[in-house]
Short mmCIF file of C-alpha atoms and ligand atoms in Angstrom, two decimals:
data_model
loop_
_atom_site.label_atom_id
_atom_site.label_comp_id
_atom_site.label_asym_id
_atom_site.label_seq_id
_atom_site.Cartn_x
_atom_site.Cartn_y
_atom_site.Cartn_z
CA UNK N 1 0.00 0.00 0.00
CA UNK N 2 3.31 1.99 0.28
CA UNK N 3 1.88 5.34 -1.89
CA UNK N 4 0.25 2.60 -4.82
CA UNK N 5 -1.35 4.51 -7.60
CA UNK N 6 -2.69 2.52 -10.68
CA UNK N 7 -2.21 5.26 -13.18
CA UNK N 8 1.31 5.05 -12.74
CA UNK N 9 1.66 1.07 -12.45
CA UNK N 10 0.22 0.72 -15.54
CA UNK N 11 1.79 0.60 -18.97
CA UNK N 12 1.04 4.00 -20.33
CA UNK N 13 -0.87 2.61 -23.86
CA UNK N 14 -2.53 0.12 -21.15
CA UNK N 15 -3.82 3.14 -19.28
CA UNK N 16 -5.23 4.45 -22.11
CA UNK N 17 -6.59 1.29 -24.28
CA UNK N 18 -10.17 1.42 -25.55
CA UNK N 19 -11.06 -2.10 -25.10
CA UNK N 20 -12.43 -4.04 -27.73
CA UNK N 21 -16.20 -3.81 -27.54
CA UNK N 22 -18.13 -6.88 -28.50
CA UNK N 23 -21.75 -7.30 -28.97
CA UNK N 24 -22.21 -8.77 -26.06
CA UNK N 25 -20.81 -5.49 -24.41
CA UNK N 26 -22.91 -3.21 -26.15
CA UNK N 27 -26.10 -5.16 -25.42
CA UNK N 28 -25.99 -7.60 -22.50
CA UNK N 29 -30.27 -7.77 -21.57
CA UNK N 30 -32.88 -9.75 -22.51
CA UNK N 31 -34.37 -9.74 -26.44
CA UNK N 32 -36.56 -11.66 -28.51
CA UNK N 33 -34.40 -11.82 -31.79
CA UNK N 34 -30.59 -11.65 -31.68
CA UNK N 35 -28.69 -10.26 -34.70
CA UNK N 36 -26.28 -8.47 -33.76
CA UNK N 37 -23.33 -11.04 -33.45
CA UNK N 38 -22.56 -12.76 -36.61
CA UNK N 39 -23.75 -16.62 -35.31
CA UNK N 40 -25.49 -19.35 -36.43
CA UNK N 41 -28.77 -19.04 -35.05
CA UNK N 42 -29.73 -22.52 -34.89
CA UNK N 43 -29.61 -23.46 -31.37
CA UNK N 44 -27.42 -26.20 -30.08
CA UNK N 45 -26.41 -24.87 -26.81
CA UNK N 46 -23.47 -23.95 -28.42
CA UNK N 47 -24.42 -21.57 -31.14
CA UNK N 48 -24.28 -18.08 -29.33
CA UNK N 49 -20.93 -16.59 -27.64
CA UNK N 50 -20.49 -16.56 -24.15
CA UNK N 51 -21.00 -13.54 -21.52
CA UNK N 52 -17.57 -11.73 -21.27
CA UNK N 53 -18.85 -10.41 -17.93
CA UNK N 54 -18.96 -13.47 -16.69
CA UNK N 55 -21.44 -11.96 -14.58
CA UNK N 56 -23.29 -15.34 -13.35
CA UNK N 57 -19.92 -16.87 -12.15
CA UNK N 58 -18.62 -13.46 -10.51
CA UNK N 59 -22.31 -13.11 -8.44
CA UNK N 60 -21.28 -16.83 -7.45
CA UNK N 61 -18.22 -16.70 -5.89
CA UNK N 62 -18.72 -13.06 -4.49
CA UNK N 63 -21.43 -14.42 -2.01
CA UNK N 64 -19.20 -17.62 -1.33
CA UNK N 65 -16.35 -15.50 -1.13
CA UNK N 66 -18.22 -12.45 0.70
CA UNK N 67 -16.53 -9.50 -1.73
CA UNK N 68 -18.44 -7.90 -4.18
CA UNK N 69 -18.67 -9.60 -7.88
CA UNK N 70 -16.45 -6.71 -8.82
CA UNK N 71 -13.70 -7.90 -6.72
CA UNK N 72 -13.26 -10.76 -8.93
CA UNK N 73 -11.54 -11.19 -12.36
CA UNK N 74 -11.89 -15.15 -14.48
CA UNK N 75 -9.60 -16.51 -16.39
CA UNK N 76 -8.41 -19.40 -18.99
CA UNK N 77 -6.20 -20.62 -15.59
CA UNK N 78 -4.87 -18.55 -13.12
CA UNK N 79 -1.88 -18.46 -15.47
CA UNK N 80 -3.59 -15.86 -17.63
CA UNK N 81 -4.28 -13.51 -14.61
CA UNK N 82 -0.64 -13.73 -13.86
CA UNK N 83 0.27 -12.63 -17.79
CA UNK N 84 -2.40 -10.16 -17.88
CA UNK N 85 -0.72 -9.02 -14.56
CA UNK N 86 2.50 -8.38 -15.95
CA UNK N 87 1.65 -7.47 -19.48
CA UNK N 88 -0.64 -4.58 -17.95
CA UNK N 89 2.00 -3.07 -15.55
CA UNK N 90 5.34 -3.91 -17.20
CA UNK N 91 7.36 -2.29 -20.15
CA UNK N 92 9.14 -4.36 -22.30
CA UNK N 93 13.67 -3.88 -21.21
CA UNK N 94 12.24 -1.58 -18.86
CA UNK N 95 10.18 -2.81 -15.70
CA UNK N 96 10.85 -6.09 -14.16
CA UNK N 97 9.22 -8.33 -11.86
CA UNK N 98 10.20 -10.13 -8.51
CA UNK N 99 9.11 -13.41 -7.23
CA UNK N 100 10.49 -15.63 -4.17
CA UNK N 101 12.70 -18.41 -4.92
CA UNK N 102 12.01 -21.66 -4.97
CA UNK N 103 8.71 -21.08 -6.47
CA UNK N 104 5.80 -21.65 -9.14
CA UNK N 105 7.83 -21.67 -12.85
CA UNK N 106 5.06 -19.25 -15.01
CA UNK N 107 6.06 -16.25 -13.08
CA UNK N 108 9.05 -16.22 -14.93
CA UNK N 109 8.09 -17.82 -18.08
CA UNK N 110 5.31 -14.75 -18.36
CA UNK N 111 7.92 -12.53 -17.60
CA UNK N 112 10.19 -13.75 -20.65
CA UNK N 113 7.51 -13.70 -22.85
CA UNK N 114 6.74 -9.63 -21.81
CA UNK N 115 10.79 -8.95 -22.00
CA UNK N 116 10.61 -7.85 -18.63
CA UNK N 117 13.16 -9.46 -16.35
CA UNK N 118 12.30 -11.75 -13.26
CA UNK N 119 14.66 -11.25 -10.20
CA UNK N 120 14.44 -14.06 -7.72
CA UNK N 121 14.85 -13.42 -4.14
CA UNK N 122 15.23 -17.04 -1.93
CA UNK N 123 13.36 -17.97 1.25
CA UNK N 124 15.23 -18.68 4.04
CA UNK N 125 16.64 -22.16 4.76
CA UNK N 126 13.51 -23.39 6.28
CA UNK N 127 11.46 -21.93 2.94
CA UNK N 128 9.53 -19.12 5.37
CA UNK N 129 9.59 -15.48 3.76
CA UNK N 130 11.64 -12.85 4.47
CA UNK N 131 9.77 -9.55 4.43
CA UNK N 132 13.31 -7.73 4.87
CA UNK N 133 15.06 -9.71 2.23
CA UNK N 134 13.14 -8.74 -0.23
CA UNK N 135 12.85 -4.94 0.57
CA UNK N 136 16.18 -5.18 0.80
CA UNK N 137 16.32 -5.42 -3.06
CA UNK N 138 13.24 -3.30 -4.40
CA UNK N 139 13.24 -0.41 -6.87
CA UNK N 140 11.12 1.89 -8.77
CA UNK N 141 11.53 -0.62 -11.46
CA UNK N 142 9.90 -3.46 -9.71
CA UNK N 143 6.03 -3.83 -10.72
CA UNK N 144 4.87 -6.48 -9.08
CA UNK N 145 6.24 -9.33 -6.40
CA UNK N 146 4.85 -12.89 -6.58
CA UNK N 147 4.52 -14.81 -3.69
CA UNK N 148 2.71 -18.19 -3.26
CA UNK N 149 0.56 -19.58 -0.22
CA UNK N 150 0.70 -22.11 0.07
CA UNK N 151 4.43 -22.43 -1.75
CA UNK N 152 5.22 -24.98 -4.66
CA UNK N 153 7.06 -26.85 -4.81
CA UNK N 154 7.93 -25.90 -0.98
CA UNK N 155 3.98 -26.89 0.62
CA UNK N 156 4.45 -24.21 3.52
CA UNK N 157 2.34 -21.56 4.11
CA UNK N 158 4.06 -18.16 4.01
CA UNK N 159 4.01 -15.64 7.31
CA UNK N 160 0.99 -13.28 7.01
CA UNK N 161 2.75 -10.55 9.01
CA UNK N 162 5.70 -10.88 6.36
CA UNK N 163 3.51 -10.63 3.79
CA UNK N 164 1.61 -7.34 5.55
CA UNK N 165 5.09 -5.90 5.68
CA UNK N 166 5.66 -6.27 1.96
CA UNK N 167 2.50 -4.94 1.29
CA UNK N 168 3.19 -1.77 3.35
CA UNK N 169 6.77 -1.04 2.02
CA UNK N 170 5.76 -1.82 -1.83
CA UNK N 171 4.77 0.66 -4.34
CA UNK N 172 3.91 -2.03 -6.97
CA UNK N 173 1.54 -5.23 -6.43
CA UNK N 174 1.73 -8.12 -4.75
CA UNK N 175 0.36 -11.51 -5.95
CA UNK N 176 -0.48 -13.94 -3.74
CA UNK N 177 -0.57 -16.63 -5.38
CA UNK N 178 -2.98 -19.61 -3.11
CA UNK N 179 -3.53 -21.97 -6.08
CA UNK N 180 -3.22 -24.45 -3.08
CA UNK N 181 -4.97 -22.33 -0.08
CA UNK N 182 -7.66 -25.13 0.27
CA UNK N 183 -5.32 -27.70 1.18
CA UNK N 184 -4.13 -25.79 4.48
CA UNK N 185 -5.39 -24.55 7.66
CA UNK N 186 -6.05 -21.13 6.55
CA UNK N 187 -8.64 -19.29 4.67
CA UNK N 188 -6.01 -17.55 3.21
CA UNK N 189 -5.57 -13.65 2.66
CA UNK N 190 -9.64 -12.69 1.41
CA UNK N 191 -9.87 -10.78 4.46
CA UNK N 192 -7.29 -8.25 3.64
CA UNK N 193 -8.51 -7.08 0.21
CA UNK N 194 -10.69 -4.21 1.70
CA UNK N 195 -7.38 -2.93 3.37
CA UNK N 196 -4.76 -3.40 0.62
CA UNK N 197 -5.67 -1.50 -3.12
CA UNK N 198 -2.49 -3.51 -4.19
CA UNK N 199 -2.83 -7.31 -2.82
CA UNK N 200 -4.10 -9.61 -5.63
CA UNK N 201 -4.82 -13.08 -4.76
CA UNK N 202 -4.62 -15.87 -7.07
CA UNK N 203 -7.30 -18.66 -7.12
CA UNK N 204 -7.54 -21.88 -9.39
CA UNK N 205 -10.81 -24.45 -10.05
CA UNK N 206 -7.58 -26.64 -11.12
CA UNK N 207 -6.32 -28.11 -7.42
CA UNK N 208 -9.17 -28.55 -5.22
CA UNK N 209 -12.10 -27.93 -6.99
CA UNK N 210 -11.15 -30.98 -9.53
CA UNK N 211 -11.40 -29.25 -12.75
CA UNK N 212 -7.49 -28.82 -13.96
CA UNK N 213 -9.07 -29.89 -17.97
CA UNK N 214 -11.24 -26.76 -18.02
CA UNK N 215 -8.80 -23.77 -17.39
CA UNK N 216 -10.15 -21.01 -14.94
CA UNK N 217 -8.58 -19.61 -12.52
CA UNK N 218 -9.54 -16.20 -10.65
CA UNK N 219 -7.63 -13.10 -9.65
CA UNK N 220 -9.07 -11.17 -6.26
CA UNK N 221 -8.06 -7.70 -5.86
CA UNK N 222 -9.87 -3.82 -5.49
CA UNK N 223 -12.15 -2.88 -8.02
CA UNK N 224 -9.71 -0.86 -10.20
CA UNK N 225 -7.11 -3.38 -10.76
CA UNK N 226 -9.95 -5.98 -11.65
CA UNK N 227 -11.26 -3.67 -13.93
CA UNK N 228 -7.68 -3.37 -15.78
CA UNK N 229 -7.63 -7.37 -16.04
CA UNK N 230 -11.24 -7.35 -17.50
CA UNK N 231 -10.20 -4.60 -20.15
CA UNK N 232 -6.97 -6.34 -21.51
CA UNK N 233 -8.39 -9.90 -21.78
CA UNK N 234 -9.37 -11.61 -24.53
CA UNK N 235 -13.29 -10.64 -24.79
CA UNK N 236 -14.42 -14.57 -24.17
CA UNK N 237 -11.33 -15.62 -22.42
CA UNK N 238 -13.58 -18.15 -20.82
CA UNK N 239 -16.04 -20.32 -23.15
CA UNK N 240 -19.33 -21.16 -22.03
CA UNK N 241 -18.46 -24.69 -21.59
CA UNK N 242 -15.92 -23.79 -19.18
CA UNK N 243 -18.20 -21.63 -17.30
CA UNK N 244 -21.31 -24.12 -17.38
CA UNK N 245 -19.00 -26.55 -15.72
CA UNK N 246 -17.48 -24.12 -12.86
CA UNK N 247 -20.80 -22.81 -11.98
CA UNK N 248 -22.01 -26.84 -11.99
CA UNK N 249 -18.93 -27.69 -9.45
CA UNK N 250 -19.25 -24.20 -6.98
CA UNK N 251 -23.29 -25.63 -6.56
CA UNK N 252 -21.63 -29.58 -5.23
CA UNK N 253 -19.42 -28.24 -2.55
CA UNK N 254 -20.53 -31.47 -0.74
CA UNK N 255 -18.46 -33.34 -3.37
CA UNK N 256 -15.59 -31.25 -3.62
CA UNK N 257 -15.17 -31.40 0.15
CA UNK N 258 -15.19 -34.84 0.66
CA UNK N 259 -12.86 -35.65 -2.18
CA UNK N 260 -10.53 -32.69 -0.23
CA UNK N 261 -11.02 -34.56 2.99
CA UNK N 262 -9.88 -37.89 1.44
CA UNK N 263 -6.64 -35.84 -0.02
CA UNK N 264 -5.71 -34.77 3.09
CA UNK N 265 -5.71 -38.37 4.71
CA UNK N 266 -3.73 -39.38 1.94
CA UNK N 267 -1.31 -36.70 2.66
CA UNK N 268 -1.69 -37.72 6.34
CA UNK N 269 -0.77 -41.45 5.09
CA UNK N 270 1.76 -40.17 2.81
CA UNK N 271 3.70 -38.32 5.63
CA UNK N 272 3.73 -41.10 7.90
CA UNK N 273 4.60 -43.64 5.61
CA UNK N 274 7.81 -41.21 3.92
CA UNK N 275 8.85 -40.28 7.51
CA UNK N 276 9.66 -43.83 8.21
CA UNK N 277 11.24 -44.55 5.38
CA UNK N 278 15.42 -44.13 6.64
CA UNK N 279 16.73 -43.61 3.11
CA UNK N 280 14.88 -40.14 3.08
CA UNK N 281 16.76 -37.52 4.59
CA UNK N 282 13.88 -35.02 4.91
CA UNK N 283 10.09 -35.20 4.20
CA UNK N 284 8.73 -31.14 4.50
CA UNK N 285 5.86 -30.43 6.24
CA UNK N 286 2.90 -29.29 3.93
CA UNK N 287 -0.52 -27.88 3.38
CA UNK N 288 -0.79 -28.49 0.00
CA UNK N 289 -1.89 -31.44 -1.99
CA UNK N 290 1.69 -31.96 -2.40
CA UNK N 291 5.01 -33.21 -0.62
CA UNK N 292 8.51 -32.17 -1.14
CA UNK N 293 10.65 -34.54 0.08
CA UNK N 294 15.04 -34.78 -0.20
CA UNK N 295 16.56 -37.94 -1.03
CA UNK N 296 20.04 -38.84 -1.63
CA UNK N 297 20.36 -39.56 -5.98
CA UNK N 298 16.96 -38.19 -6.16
CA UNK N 299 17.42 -38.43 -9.91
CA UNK N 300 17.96 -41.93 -9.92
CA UNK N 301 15.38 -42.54 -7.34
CA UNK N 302 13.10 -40.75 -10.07
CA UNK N 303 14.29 -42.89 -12.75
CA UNK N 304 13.69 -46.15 -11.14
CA UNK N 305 10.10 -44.67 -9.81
CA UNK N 306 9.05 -44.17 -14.08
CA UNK N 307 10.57 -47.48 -14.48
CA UNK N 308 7.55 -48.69 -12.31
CA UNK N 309 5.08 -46.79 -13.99
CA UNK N 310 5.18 -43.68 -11.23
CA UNK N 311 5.49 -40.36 -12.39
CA UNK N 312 6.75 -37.48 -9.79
CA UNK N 313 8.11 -34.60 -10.00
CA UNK N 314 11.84 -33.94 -9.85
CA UNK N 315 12.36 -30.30 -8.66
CA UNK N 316 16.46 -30.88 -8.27
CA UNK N 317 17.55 -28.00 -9.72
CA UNK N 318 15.44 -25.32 -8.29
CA UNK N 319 16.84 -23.17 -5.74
CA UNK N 320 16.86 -24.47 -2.07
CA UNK N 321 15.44 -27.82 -3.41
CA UNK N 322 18.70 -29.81 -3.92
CA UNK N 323 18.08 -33.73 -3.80
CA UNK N 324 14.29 -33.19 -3.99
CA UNK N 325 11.51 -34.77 -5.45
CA UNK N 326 7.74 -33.31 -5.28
CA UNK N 327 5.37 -36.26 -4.61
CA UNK N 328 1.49 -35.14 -5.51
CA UNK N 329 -1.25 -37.16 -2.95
CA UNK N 330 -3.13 -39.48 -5.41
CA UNK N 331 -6.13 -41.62 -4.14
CA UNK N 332 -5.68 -44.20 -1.91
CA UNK N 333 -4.16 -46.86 -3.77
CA UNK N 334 -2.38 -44.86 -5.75
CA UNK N 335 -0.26 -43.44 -2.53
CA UNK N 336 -0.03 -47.14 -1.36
CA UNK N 337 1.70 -48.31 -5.03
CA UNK N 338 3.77 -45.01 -4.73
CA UNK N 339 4.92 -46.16 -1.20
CA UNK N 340 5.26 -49.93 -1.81
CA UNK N 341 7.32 -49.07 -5.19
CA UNK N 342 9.43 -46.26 -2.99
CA UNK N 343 10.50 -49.40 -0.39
CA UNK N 344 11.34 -51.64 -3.08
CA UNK N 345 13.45 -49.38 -4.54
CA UNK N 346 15.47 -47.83 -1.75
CA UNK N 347 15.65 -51.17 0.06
C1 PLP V 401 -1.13 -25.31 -10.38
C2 PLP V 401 -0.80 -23.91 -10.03
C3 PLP V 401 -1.55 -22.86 -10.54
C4 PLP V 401 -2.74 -23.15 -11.39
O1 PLP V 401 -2.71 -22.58 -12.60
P1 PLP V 401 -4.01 -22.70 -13.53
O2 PLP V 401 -3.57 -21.91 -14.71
O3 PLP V 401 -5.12 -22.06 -12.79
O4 PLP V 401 -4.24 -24.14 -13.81
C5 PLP V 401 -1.25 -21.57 -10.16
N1 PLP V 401 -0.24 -21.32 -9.32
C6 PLP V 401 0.50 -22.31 -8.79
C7 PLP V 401 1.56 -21.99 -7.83
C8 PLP V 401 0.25 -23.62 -9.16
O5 PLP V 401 1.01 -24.59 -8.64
#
């Protein structure tokens, strides 16, 4: 909140874009006879574009959420609110961004693609965040800092008082990233979006809510930064299938719960079954649906894993994460034939 004005975070032409206006902008009511929009007017369900508002969705989650609909910004994936992100504040060889370190990989892949470079600052040994470390290397050039809340491929939570100092200090924005938040013991950072014009908060229907195959992802934030997002996207970033299907999953919560309640035993049964397991030198604690673990020859360890048909992830050569493999909870077999092929092989 350190002095954060959107007029001069943004991109100058950003600030001053005329968005594209579709038909579906200019007249969003009711009407007997569409013609307005080019389509096929045969109906298959199919036939006529989607609402670029997304206003149905964004009434949805604002009284599960308790914001206003305004507060929230859909996307193909929570990647494209992190593009949209950068592409809206950062010039190209001229801004850059910051994210902690070891982290989620698009940060800096979105970066590349803008020009704009990504300067990594790492978490301490333990993978908590220091607030001081990374004020400590700030500038005017810095647009945004990602952070990520549950961490991959780390599983911790970060500090919320860190993150309040960051948010205090920083002219820019800062993403918080909790593709993972319903995994953990926390609700996460909703509360302090009235009190911060630059936090945005990253959400994703891809983790918990079971729906990785139909990209959407939401950004949280004040009204004028969500405003920015929803001028600069595509005009039907999200298709109506897509939004048929989120809209279908946000109404079976009972589901969706019970499927996260059976993840987190697994994790539970995961844990105890790596901790006891001699060969691994460390198993880190986690609230995601995920567990980082350090191992000695983790690559051959991940070899001889594929070799019996088990895929994990091998996160070696990321900072901090020397040795380490990142282990996804499955469902209950699944974490037993991960476990029983882990014995055989390190026995
Ligand atoms: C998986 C993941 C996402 C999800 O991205 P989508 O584009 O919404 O599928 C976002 N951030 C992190 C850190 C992730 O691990």
């Amino acid at each position: 909140m350190g002095n954060f004005n959107i007029q001069s975070w943004l991109r100058p032409n950003i600030r001053d874009l005329k968005p594209y206006s579709s038909a579906r902008d200019e007249f969003s009511g009711e009407a007997l006879v569409f013609l307005d929009a080019n389509e096929n007017p045969y109906e298959n369900g199919l036939n006529r574009y989607p609402d670029p508002g997304h206003t149905v969705l964004r009434n949805t989650v604002s009284s599960l959420y308790k914001l206003d609909s305004r507060n929230f910004f859909f996307g193909n994936g929570s990647d494209e609110a992190i593009d949209l992100l950068i592409r809206a504040s950062c010039t190209a060889e001229v801004d850059s961004v910051l994210s902690i370190s070891p982290s989620y990989g698009m940060y800096g892949v979105c970066a590349a693609i803008q020009g704009v470079r990504l300067d990594k600052v790492l978490l301490n040994d333990d993978f908590s965040l220091s607030a001081e470390k990374i004020l400590a290397v700030i500038n005017k050039k810095h647009k945004l800092i990602f952070l990520c809340s549950p961490n991959n491929p780390t599983g911790n939570l970060l500090d919320q008082s860190e993150i309040e100092k960051i948010l205090n200090a920083f002219e820019g924005v800062v993403v918080v990233d909790e593709a993972y938040i319903e995994f953990s013991n926390s609700n996460g950072l909703l509360e302090l979006i009235a009190q911060y014009p630059n936090l945005v908060l990253l959400r994703t229907f891809s983790k918990a809510w079971g729906l990785a195959g139909v990209r959407c992802g939401m950004a949280i934030a004040q009204f004028d930064i969500i405003a920015v997002l929803m001028k600069i996207k595509y005009p039907y970033n999200l298709n109506t299938l897509t939004q048929k299907q989120v809209l279908e999953t946000l109404g079976n919560r009972a589901l969706i719960d019970q499927e996260l309640s059976r993840i987190l035993e697994g994790r539970e049964y995961l844990m105890k079954s790596l901790n006891s397991m001699a060969d691994i030198q460390k198993v880190y604690p986690s609230e995601a649906n995920f567990i980082l673990i350090k191992i000695e020859r983790a690559d051959i360890v991940y070899e001889k894993l594929i070799a019996e048909g088990i895929v994990v992830r091998i996160r070696n050569t990321q900072d901090l994460c020397q040795g380490c493999l990142r282990i996804s909870v499955g469902t209950e077999k699944e974490n037993q034939v991960l476990i029983a092929a882990l014995k055989k092989i390190l026995s």
